[in-house]
Coordinates of C-alpha atoms in Angstrom, one line a residue:
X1 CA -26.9 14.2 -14.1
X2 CA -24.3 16.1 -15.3
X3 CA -21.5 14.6 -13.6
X4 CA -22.9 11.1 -14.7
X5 CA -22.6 12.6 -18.2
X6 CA -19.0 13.4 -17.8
X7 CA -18.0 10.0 -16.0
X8 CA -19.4 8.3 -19.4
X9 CA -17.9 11.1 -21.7
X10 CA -14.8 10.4 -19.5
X11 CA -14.8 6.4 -19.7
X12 CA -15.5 6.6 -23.5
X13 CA -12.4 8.2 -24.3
X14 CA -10.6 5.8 -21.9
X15 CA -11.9 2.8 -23.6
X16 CA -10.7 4.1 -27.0
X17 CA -7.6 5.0 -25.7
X18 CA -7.1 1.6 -24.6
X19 CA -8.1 -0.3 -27.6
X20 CA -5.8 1.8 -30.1
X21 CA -2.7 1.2 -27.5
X22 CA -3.4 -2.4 -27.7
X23 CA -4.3 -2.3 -32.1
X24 CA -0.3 -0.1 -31.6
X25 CA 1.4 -3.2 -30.1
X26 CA -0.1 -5.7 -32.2
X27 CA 0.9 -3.6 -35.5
X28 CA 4.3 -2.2 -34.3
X29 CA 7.5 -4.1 -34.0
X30 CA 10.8 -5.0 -36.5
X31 CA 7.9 -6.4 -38.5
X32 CA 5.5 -3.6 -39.8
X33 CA 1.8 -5.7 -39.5
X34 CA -1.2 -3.9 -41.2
X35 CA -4.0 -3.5 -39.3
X36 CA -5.8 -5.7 -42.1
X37 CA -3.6 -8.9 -41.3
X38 CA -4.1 -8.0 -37.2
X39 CA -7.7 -8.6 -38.0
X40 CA -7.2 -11.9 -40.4
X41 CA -4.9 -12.9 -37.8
X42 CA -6.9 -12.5 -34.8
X43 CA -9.8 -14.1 -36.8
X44 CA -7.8 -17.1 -37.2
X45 CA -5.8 -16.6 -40.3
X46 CA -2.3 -19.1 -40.7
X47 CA 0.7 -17.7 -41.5
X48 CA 4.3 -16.4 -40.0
X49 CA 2.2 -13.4 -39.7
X50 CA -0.7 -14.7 -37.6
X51 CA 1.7 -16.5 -35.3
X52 CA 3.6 -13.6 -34.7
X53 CA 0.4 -11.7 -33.6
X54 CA -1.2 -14.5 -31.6
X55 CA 1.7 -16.2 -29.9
X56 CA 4.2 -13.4 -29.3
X57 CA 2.4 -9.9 -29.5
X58 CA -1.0 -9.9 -28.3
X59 CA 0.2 -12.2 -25.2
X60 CA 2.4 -9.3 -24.4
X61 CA 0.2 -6.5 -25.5
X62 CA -2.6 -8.3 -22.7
X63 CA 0.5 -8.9 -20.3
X64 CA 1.1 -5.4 -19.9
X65 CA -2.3 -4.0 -19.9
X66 CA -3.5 -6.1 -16.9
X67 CA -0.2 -5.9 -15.0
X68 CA -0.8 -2.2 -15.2
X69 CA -4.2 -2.3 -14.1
X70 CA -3.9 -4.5 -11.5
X71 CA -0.5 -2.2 -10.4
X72 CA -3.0 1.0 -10.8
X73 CA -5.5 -0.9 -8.9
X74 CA -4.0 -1.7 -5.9
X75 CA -2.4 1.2 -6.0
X76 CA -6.0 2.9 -5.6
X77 CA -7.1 0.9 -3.0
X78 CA -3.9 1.7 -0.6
X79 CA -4.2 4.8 -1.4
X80 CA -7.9 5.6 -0.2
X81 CA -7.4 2.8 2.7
X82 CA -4.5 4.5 4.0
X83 CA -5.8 8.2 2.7
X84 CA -2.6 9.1 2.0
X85 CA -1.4 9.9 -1.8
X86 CA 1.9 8.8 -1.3
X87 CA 0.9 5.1 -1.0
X88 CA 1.2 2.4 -3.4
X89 CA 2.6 -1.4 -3.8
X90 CA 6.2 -0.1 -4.8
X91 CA 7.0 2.5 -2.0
X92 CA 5.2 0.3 1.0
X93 CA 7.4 -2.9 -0.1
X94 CA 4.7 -4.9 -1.4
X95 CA 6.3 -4.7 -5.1
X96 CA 9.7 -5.7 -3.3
X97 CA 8.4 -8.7 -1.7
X98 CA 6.5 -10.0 -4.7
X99 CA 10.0 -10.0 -6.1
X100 CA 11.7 -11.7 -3.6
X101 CA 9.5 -14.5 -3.7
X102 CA 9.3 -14.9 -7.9
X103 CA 13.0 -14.7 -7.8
X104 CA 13.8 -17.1 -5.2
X105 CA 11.2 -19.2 -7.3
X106 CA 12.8 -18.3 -10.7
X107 CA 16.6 -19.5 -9.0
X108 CA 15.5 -22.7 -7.2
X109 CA 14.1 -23.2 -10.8
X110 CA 10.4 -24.4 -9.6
X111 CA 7.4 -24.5 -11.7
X112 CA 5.9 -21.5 -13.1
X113 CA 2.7 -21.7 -10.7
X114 CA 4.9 -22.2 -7.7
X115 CA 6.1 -18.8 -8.5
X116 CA 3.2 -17.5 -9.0
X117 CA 2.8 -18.8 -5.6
X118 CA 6.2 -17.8 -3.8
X119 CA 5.3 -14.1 -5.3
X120 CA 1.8 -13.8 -3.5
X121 CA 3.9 -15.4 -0.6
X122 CA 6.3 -12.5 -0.2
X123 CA 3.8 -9.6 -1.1
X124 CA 1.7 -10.9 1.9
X125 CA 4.8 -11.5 4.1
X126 CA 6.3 -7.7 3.0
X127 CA 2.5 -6.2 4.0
X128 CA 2.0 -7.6 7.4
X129 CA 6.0 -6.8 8.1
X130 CA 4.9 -3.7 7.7
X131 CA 1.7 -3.2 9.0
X132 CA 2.9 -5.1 12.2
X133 CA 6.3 -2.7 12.5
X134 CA 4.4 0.4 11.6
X135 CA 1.7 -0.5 14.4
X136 CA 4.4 -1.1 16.7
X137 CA 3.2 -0.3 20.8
X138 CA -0.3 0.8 19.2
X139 CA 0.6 4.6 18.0
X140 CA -0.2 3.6 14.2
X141 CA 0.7 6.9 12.3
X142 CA 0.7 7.0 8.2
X143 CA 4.1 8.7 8.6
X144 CA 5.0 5.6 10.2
X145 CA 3.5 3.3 7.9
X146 CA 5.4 5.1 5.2
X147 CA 9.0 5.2 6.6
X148 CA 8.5 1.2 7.8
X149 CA 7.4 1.0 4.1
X150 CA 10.6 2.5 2.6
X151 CA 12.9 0.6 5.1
X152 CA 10.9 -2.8 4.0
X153 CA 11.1 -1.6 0.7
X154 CA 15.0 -1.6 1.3
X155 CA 15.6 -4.5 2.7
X156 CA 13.6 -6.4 0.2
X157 CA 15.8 -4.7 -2.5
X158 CA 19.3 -6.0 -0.4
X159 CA 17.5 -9.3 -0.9
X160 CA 16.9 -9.1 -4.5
X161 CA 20.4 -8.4 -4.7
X162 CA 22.0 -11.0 -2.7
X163 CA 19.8 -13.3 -5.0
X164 CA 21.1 -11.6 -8.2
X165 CA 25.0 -12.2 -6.7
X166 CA 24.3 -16.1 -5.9
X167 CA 22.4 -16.7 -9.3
X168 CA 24.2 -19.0 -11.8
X169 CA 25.8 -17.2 -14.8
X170 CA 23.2 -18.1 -17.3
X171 CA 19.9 -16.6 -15.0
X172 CA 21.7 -13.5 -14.2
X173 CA 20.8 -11.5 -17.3
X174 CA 17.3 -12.4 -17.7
X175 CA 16.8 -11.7 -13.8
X176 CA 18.2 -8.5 -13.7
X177 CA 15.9 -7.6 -16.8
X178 CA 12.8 -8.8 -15.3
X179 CA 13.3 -7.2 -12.3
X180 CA 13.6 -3.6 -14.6
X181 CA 10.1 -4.7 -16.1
X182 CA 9.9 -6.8 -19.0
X183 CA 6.8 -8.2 -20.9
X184 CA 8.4 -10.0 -23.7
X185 CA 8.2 -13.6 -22.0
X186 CA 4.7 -13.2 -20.4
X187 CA 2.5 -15.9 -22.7
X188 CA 0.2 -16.9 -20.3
X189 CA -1.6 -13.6 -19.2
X190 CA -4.9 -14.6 -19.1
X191 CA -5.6 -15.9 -15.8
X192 CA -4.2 -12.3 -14.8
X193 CA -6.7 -10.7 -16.5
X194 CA -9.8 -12.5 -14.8
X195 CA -8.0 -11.7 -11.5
X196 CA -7.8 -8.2 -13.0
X197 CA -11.6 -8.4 -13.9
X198 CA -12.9 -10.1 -10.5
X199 CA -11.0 -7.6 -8.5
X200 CA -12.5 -4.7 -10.0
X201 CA -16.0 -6.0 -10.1
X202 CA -15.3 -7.4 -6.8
X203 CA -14.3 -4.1 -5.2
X204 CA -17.4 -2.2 -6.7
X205 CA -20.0 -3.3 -3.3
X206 CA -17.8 -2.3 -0.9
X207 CA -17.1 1.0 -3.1
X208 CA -19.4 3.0 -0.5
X209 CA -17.6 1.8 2.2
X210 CA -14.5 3.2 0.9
X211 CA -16.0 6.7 0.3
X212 CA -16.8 6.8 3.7
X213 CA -13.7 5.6 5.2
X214 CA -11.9 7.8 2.8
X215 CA -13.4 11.1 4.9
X216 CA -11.8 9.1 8.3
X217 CA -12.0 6.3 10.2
X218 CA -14.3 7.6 13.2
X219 CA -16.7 8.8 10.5
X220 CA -16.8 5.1 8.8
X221 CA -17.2 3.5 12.5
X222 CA -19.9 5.9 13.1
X223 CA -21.7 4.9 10.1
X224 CA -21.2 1.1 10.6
X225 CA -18.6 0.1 8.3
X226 CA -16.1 -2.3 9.6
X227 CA -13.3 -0.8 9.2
X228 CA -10.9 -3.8 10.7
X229 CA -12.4 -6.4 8.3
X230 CA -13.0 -3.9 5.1
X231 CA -8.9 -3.3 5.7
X232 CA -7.5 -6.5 6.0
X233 CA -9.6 -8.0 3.2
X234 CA -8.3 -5.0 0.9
X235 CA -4.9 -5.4 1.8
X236 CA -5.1 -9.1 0.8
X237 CA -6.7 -8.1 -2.1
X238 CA -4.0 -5.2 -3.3
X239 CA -1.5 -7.8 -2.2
X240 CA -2.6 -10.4 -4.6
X241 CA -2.9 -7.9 -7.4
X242 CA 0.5 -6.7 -6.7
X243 CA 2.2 -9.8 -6.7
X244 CA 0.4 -11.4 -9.8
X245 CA 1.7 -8.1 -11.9
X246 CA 4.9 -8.7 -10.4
X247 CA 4.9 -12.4 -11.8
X248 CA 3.8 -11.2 -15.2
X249 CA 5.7 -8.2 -16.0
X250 CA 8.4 -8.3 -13.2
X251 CA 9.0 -5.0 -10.8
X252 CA 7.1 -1.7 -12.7
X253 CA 7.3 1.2 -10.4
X254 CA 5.3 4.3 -10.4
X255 CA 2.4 3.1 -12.1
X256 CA 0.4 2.2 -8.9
X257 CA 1.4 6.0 -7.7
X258 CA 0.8 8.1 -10.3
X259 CA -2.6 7.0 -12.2
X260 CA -4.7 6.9 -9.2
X261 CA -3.5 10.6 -8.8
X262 CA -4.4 11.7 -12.0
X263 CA -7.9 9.9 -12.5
X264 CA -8.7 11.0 -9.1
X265 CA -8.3 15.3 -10.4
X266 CA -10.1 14.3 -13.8
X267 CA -12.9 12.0 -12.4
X268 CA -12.9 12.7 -8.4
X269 CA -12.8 11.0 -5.5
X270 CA -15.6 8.5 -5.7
X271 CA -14.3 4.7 -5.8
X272 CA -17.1 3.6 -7.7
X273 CA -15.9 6.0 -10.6
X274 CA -12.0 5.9 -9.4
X275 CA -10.7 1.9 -9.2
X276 CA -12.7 0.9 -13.0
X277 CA -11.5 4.3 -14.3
X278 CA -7.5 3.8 -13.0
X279 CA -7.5 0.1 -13.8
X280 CA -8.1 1.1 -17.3
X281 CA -5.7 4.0 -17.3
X282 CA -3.1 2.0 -15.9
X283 CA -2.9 -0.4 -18.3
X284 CA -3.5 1.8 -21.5
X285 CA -0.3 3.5 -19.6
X286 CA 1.7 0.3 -19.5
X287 CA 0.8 -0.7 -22.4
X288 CA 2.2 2.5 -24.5
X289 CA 5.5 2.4 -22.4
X290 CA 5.9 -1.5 -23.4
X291 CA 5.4 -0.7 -26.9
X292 CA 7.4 1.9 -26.8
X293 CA 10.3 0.3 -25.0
X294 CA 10.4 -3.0 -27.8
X295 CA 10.2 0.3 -30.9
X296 CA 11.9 2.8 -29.8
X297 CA 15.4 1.5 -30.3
X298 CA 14.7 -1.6 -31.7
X299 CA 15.9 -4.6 -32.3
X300 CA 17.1 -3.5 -28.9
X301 CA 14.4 -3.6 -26.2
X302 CA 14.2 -1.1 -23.0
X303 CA 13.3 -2.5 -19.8
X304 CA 9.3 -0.9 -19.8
X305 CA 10.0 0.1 -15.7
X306 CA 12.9 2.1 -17.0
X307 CA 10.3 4.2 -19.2
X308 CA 7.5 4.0 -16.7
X309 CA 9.9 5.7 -14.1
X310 CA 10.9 8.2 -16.4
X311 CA 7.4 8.9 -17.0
X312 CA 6.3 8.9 -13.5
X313 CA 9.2 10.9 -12.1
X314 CA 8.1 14.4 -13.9
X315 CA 4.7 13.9 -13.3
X316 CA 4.7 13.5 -9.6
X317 CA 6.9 16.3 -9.4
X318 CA 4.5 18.3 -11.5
X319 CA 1.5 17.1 -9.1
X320 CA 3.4 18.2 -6.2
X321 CA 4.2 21.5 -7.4
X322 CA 0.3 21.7 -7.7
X323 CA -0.5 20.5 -4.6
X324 CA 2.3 21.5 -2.5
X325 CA 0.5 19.9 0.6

């Protein structure tokens, strides 16, 4: 009872958190907004003012929320799948072939759902390369899933690189910014967030399931979960979530590592509690760093990876300080 207590204490303060980071990118910018004209605007009010709110800041303000929910999302899931704290989309290479795809997409110059499409593409390709390299003669090891992870990770990155070389003058710029994270040209982030919200709701009856495999994959089989099926569907499922953050916001690192890591000490281990709790962390997270990155030297803008990294880099070392193990 009391720990239910706590979980709703806990949430409360999450969802506040989250709606005063969005009501902070919708009233900060080279244009002070009152919170007054946010609410006219949102109600429907004309004006340079309302458009400014509804057609370039809220889009973004959304954009960035549910990218980093979905990113803290799947990062959860690989993490309690693989039980291993060092997992997430960017390290495994699941961020990295999300990228290739959307950028081969972005240089042929195909349509924006092709993309879309092409991104899911390369997240799934990247996974099974590495799921299929780390299993190798049937001595699957997470030390070996991580290291095939990195090397994929790497090559995917040579890739992205290659691209950037061969790209025509004019794409370069914007490519090479997108691929640090950038929110500004997200305006259509809505069918991200029902992907967001069916994932999460989605995830929730197999949420037992997890809790047991988390304790080991002999206990799970023992209690007749199916461990096989429950994996590959998850690993579709962070792959998808992966790649349509990638498409929105471009490569954000970090994000799918860290948050999972910190809800997990504040609320504990159970994935009921965990994956609603880190979606909604992740994308308050993502949200501040975006806002912060269009303020904090504006007119200039900072790629928002650039500030999630420098973010995420103190804290894990902090967490690993605690938990040298």
């Amino acid at each position: 009872m009391r720990s239910g207590r706590r979980h709703r204490l806990v949430f409360a303060v999450g969802l506040l958190s989250a709606v005063l980071a969005l009501v902070w990118a919708l009233v900060a910018g080279d244009m002070p907004i009152s919170l007054g004209e946010v609410f006219a605007a949102l109600g429907g009010g004309e004006g340079m003012t309302a458009a400014i709110i509804r057609e370039l800041r809220l889009p973004r303000a959304v954009a960035a929320f549910v990218s980093g929910g979905l990113l803290a999302t799947a990062g959860a899931l690989m993490q309690v799948l693989l039980r291993n704290p060092l997992a997430d989309p960017y390290i495994l290479g699941i961020s990295g072939g999300a990228a290739v795809g959307a950028l081969l997409g972005m240089t042929l110059g195909v349509a924006a759902l092709a993309v879309d499409a092409l991104a899911f593409g390369g997240a799934l390709t990247a996974m099974l390369l590495v799921f299929g390299l780390a299993h190798g003669d049937g001595s699957w090891t997470q030390t070996r899933l991580l290291l095939t992870g990195v090397i994929v990770a790497a090559g995917c990155g040579a890739a992205v690189s290659l691209m950037l070389a061969l790209a025509p003058d004019t794409r370069v710029m914007s490519m090479l910014f997108w691929m640090m994270g950038d929110a500004s040209a997200a305006a259509r982030p809505w069918p991200a967030a029902l992907v967001l919200v069916v994932a999460v709701a989605a995830v929730q009856p197999f949420a037992r399931d997890l809790n047991v495999l988390a304790r080991g994959e002999l206990s799970a089989r023992a209690l007749g979960v199916q461990v096989q099926r429950l994996r590959m569907a998850l690993y579709v499922l962070a792959s998808l979530l992966t790649a349509t953050a990638v498409t929105l916001v471009g490569s954000v690192g970090f994000v799918g590592l860290i948050i999972p890591h910190l809800v997990r000490l504040v609320l504990g281990n159970d994935q009921r509690v965990l994956i609603p709790a880190a979606a909604l962390a992740g994308g308050t997270l993502l949200t501040l760093a975006d806002t912060a990155a269009r303020t904090v030297i504006a007119p200039q803008q900072l790629p928002v990876g650039v500030l999630t990294a420098l973010i995420g880099v103190p804290v894990f070392l902090f967490l690993l300080a605690r938990h040298p193990r």
